[in-house]
């Protein structure tokens, strides 16, 4: 199995459960409040480590209680954190999350230390471990750092997986370094300017990303599974029906499942089903990381349907 390197964000999630999302100017009483480790980078790292991958993290926390909390999380999850810097110049990233009664979420992120993950810092840490790896990237650290990290990873022969979240306009030069890009429907639409409401529309939008340089597109379709598109084919892998508690980090878990499958050389259809299963499992518990499955739990989901 190839090691997995995650270069990305670490947030502490302040999560409120509400009967519904509130309206502008409205005060609403919540049912629950919790503090969870989160951040798209941290979530993807924890999910991959739970599956059994050897995970290396490159990122930044503040010199504060939230940063120390996250360092403990990484130690408990067996994630190699030699690449995690501690800064006194900004607090650890924070996300304010609302979860409604259907398990859907709304997220506001304050990047803090994540905004200080500069290219020079990443370059210093990225070479370890030296062997070929799966390199997982998202868009919660500076875009220039992401672009250069993808370029170096590609030059080194790593498999580059980019989760284009949160969605921002991307240069074709970045897409050209990416082996797998994994937008959800909304991100795919925002990246391409095209509708993605049907499978046909999503495939057409994915093909635009291929033309712009991405190697493969795996569009995340929530409960409807995912759509894989490469130059020759399109494969729709249906999702798993589960009782949804909280969808926070379902996409991050999916990406970890995909990276784990790539690290283990799964063939494409098995990879897609495995990623769907990991994403589905993660929605069955509260918070970003609590229900992220072990390999055995993901396999049990696969056998269930
Ligand atoms: O993808 C979910 C994550 O997005 C949350 O954990 C939050 O921290 C934001 O980064």
Coordinates of C-alpha atoms and ligand atoms in Angstrom, one line a residue:
X1 CA 0.0 0.0 0.0
X2 CA 1.3 3.5 -0.9
X3 CA 1.5 6.0 2.0
X4 CA -1.0 8.9 1.9
X5 CA 0.1 12.5 2.4
X6 CA -2.5 15.1 3.2
X7 CA -1.5 18.8 2.7
X8 CA -4.3 20.9 4.0
X9 CA -6.4 22.5 6.7
X10 CA -7.0 21.8 10.4
X11 CA -10.1 23.4 12.0
X12 CA -11.9 23.0 15.2
X13 CA -15.6 22.8 14.4
X14 CA -18.1 24.5 16.6
X15 CA -21.3 22.7 15.7
X16 CA -24.9 23.6 16.6
X17 CA -27.8 21.3 15.9
X18 CA -30.9 23.3 14.9
X19 CA -34.5 22.2 13.9
X20 CA -33.9 24.1 10.6
X21 CA -31.4 26.6 9.2
X22 CA -32.3 30.1 10.5
X23 CA -33.2 33.2 8.5
X24 CA -31.3 36.5 8.3
X25 CA -31.9 38.4 11.5
X26 CA -33.6 35.5 13.3
X27 CA -32.5 34.1 16.6
X28 CA -33.2 30.3 16.9
X29 CA -32.7 28.0 19.8
X30 CA -30.4 25.1 19.1
X31 CA -30.8 21.5 20.4
X32 CA -27.1 20.7 20.9
X33 CA -23.7 22.3 20.8
X34 CA -20.4 20.3 20.4
X35 CA -16.8 21.0 19.6
X36 CA -15.2 18.6 17.2
X37 CA -12.0 18.3 15.3
X38 CA -12.5 19.1 11.6
X39 CA -11.1 20.9 8.6
X40 CA -11.2 19.2 5.2
X41 CA -7.5 18.3 5.5
X42 CA -7.8 16.9 9.0
X43 CA -11.0 15.1 8.2
X44 CA -9.4 13.4 5.1
X45 CA -6.4 12.4 7.1
X46 CA -8.4 10.9 10.0
X47 CA -10.6 9.0 7.6
X48 CA -7.7 7.6 5.7
X49 CA -5.9 6.6 8.9
X50 CA -9.0 4.9 10.3
X51 CA -9.1 2.8 7.1
X52 CA -5.6 1.6 7.8
X53 CA -3.4 3.9 5.7
X54 CA -0.1 5.3 6.9
X55 CA -0.9 9.0 6.8
X56 CA 1.5 12.0 6.8
X57 CA 0.1 15.5 7.4
X58 CA 1.4 18.9 6.3
X59 CA -0.4 21.9 7.8
X60 CA -0.5 24.5 10.6
X61 CA -2.2 25.1 13.9
X62 CA -2.0 28.0 16.3
X63 CA -0.2 28.0 19.6
X64 CA -3.5 27.6 21.5
X65 CA -5.8 25.1 23.1
X66 CA -7.5 24.2 19.8
X67 CA -4.1 23.5 18.2
X68 CA -3.1 21.3 21.1
X69 CA -6.5 19.5 20.9
X70 CA -5.8 18.7 17.2
X71 CA -2.3 17.5 17.9
X72 CA -3.7 15.0 20.4
X73 CA -6.3 13.9 17.8
X74 CA -3.6 13.2 15.3
X75 CA -1.5 11.2 17.8
X76 CA -4.6 9.2 18.8
X77 CA -5.4 8.4 15.2
X78 CA -1.8 7.4 14.4
X79 CA -1.2 10.3 11.9
X80 CA 2.4 11.3 11.4
X81 CA 2.4 15.0 12.3
X82 CA 6.0 15.9 11.8
X83 CA 4.8 18.2 9.0
X84 CA 2.5 20.2 11.3
X85 CA 3.7 23.7 12.2
X86 CA 2.7 25.6 15.2
X87 CA 2.4 29.4 14.8
X88 CA 2.0 32.2 17.3
X89 CA 0.9 34.5 14.5
X90 CA -2.7 33.2 14.1
X91 CA -5.2 31.0 16.0
X92 CA -6.0 27.5 14.9
X93 CA -8.7 27.5 12.2
X94 CA -12.3 27.4 13.3
X95 CA -15.5 26.5 11.5
X96 CA -19.0 27.5 12.6
X97 CA -21.3 24.7 11.6
X98 CA -25.1 24.5 11.7
X99 CA -26.7 21.0 11.2
X100 CA -30.4 20.8 10.6
X101 CA -32.9 18.0 11.4
X102 CA -32.1 16.3 8.0
X103 CA -28.4 16.2 8.8
X104 CA -27.6 18.8 6.2
X105 CA -25.0 21.5 7.1
X106 CA -24.0 25.1 6.6
X107 CA -20.4 26.0 7.3
X108 CA -18.5 29.3 7.8
X109 CA -14.8 28.9 8.1
X110 CA -12.2 31.3 9.7
X111 CA -8.9 30.0 8.3
X112 CA -6.5 31.4 11.0
X113 CA -3.3 29.4 10.9
X114 CA -4.4 27.5 7.7
X115 CA -3.8 30.8 5.8
X116 CA -0.2 30.7 6.9
X117 CA 0.5 27.3 5.1
X118 CA 2.8 29.0 2.6
X119 CA 4.5 27.4 -0.3
X120 CA 8.0 27.5 1.2
X121 CA 6.7 25.7 4.4
X122 CA 5.0 23.0 2.3
X123 CA 8.1 22.6 0.1
X124 CA 10.2 21.9 3.2
X125 CA 7.8 19.2 4.5
X126 CA 6.5 17.7 1.3
X127 CA 9.4 15.4 0.5
X128 CA 8.8 13.1 3.5
X129 CA 8.2 10.3 3.1
X130 CA 10.4 10.1 0.0
X131 CA 8.6 7.1 -1.6
X132 CA 5.7 7.4 -4.1
X133 CA 2.5 8.3 -2.3
X134 CA -1.1 9.5 -2.8
X135 CA -1.1 13.2 -2.2
X136 CA -4.4 14.6 -1.0
X137 CA -5.2 18.3 -1.5
X138 CA -8.1 20.6 -0.8
X139 CA -8.7 24.4 -1.1
X140 CA -8.6 25.6 2.6
X141 CA -4.9 26.6 2.5
X142 CA -3.6 29.3 0.1
X143 CA -4.2 28.4 -3.6
X144 CA -0.6 29.1 -4.6
X145 CA 0.6 26.5 -2.0
X146 CA -1.9 24.0 -3.4
X147 CA -0.8 24.6 -7.0
X148 CA 2.9 24.3 -6.2
X149 CA 2.3 21.2 -4.0
X150 CA 0.4 19.5 -6.8
X151 CA 3.1 20.4 -9.3
X152 CA 5.9 19.0 -7.1
X153 CA 3.8 15.9 -6.3
X154 CA 3.3 15.3 -10.0
X155 CA 7.0 15.7 -10.7
X156 CA 7.8 13.2 -8.0
X157 CA 5.4 10.6 -9.4
X158 CA 2.8 10.8 -6.7
X159 CA -0.9 10.3 -7.4
X160 CA -2.5 13.7 -6.9
X161 CA -6.1 13.9 -5.6
X162 CA -7.7 17.4 -5.4
X163 CA -10.9 18.1 -3.6
X164 CA -11.9 21.5 -5.0
X165 CA -13.6 22.6 -1.8
X166 CA -14.6 25.2 -1.0
X167 CA -15.1 26.0 -4.7
X168 CA -13.1 28.8 -6.2
X169 CA -12.1 29.5 -9.8
X170 CA -9.1 27.2 -10.7
X171 CA -6.4 27.8 -13.3
X172 CA -6.0 25.1 -16.0
X173 CA -2.3 24.9 -14.9
X174 CA -3.4 23.4 -11.5
X175 CA -5.9 21.0 -13.2
X176 CA -3.0 19.8 -15.3
X177 CA -1.2 18.5 -12.2
X178 CA -4.2 16.7 -10.8
X179 CA -4.8 13.0 -11.4
X180 CA -8.2 12.9 -9.7
X181 CA -10.5 15.9 -9.0
X182 CA -13.5 15.2 -6.8
X183 CA -16.1 18.1 -6.8
X184 CA -19.6 17.7 -5.5
X185 CA -22.4 18.8 -7.8
X186 CA -22.4 22.4 -6.7
X187 CA -18.6 22.7 -6.9
X188 CA -18.6 21.0 -10.4
X189 CA -21.2 23.6 -11.5
X190 CA -19.2 26.5 -10.1
X191 CA -15.9 25.3 -11.5
X192 CA -17.3 24.9 -15.0
X193 CA -20.2 27.4 -15.2
X194 CA -22.4 24.5 -16.4
X195 CA -25.5 22.9 -14.9
X196 CA -25.0 19.6 -13.1
X197 CA -28.6 18.6 -12.1
X198 CA -28.7 15.4 -14.1
X199 CA -26.1 12.7 -14.7
X200 CA -25.8 13.8 -18.4
X201 CA -25.2 17.4 -17.3
X202 CA -22.7 16.3 -14.7
X203 CA -20.8 14.2 -17.3
X204 CA -20.7 17.1 -19.7
X205 CA -19.3 19.4 -17.0
X206 CA -16.8 16.7 -15.9
X207 CA -15.6 16.5 -19.5
X208 CA -14.8 20.2 -19.5
X209 CA -12.5 19.6 -16.5
X210 CA -10.8 16.8 -18.5
X211 CA -10.3 19.1 -21.5
X212 CA -8.7 21.6 -19.1
X213 CA -6.2 19.1 -17.9
X214 CA -7.6 17.0 -15.1
X215 CA -6.7 13.3 -15.4
X216 CA -10.0 11.8 -14.0
X217 CA -13.1 13.4 -12.5
X218 CA -15.0 11.7 -9.7
X219 CA -18.1 13.8 -9.0
X220 CA -19.7 13.3 -5.6
X221 CA -23.4 13.1 -5.8
X222 CA -24.4 12.8 -2.2
X223 CA -27.0 10.0 -1.6
X224 CA -26.9 9.3 -5.3
X225 CA -23.3 8.0 -5.1
X226 CA -20.7 9.3 -7.6
X227 CA -20.0 9.7 -11.3
X228 CA -16.5 8.8 -12.6
X229 CA -15.5 10.3 -15.9
X230 CA -12.3 9.7 -17.9
X231 CA -11.4 10.2 -21.6
X232 CA -13.0 6.9 -22.6
X233 CA -15.9 6.2 -20.2
X234 CA -18.3 7.4 -17.6
X235 CA -19.4 5.2 -14.7
X236 CA -22.2 6.0 -12.2
X237 CA -21.7 4.2 -8.9
X238 CA -25.0 4.4 -6.9
X239 CA -24.9 5.4 -3.3
X240 CA -25.8 3.5 -0.1
X241 CA -29.0 4.1 1.7
X242 CA -28.3 5.0 5.4
X243 CA -30.0 6.8 8.2
X244 CA -28.3 10.2 8.0
X245 CA -27.4 12.0 11.2
X246 CA -24.9 14.5 10.0
X247 CA -23.4 14.9 6.5
X248 CA -20.5 17.1 7.7
X249 CA -17.3 15.7 6.1
X250 CA -19.1 13.0 4.1
X251 CA -17.2 14.4 1.1
X252 CA -13.9 14.2 3.0
X253 CA -14.6 10.6 4.0
X254 CA -15.4 9.8 0.4
X255 CA -12.1 11.3 -0.7
X256 CA -10.2 9.3 1.9
X257 CA -11.9 6.1 0.6
X258 CA -10.9 7.0 -2.9
X259 CA -7.3 7.7 -1.8
X260 CA -7.1 4.5 0.1
X261 CA -8.4 2.6 -2.9
X262 CA -5.8 4.3 -5.1
X263 CA -3.1 3.5 -2.6
X264 CA -4.1 -0.1 -2.7
X265 CA -4.4 -0.3 -6.5
X266 CA -8.2 -1.1 -6.6
X267 CA -9.7 -1.3 -10.1
X268 CA -12.0 1.6 -10.9
X269 CA -15.5 0.2 -10.1
X270 CA -14.3 -1.3 -6.8
X271 CA -12.6 2.0 -5.9
X272 CA -15.9 4.0 -6.6
X273 CA -18.0 1.6 -4.5
X274 CA -15.5 1.6 -1.7
X275 CA -15.4 5.5 -1.6
X276 CA -19.2 5.6 -1.6
X277 CA -19.3 3.2 1.3
X278 CA -16.8 5.2 3.4
X279 CA -18.7 8.5 2.7
X280 CA -22.1 6.8 3.6
X281 CA -20.7 5.4 6.9
X282 CA -19.5 8.8 7.9
X283 CA -23.0 10.4 7.8
X284 CA -24.4 8.0 10.4
X285 CA -22.9 9.8 13.4
X286 CA -22.6 13.4 14.6
X287 CA -19.7 15.6 13.8
X288 CA -17.1 15.4 11.1
X289 CA -15.0 12.5 12.3
X290 CA -17.0 10.4 14.8
X291 CA -18.5 7.9 12.3
X292 CA -15.6 7.7 9.9
X293 CA -15.3 3.9 9.4
X294 CA -12.6 1.4 9.8
X295 CA -11.8 -0.8 6.8
X296 CA -13.9 -3.6 8.2
X297 CA -16.9 -1.2 8.7
X298 CA -16.6 0.0 5.2
X299 CA -16.4 -3.5 3.9
X300 CA -19.5 -4.4 5.9
X301 CA -21.4 -1.6 4.2
X302 CA -20.3 -2.9 0.8
X303 CA -21.6 -6.4 1.7
X304 CA -24.9 -5.0 3.1
X305 CA -26.3 -3.8 -0.3
Ligands
LIG1 O1 -15.7 19.3 5.0 C1 -16.2 19.6 6.3 C2 -15.3 20.5 7.0 O2 -15.3 21.8 6.3 C3 -15.6 20.8 8.4 O3 -15.0 19.9 9.3 C4 -15.1 22.3 8.6 O4 -14.0 22.4 9.4 C5 -14.8 22.8 7.2 O5 -13.5 22.8 6.9

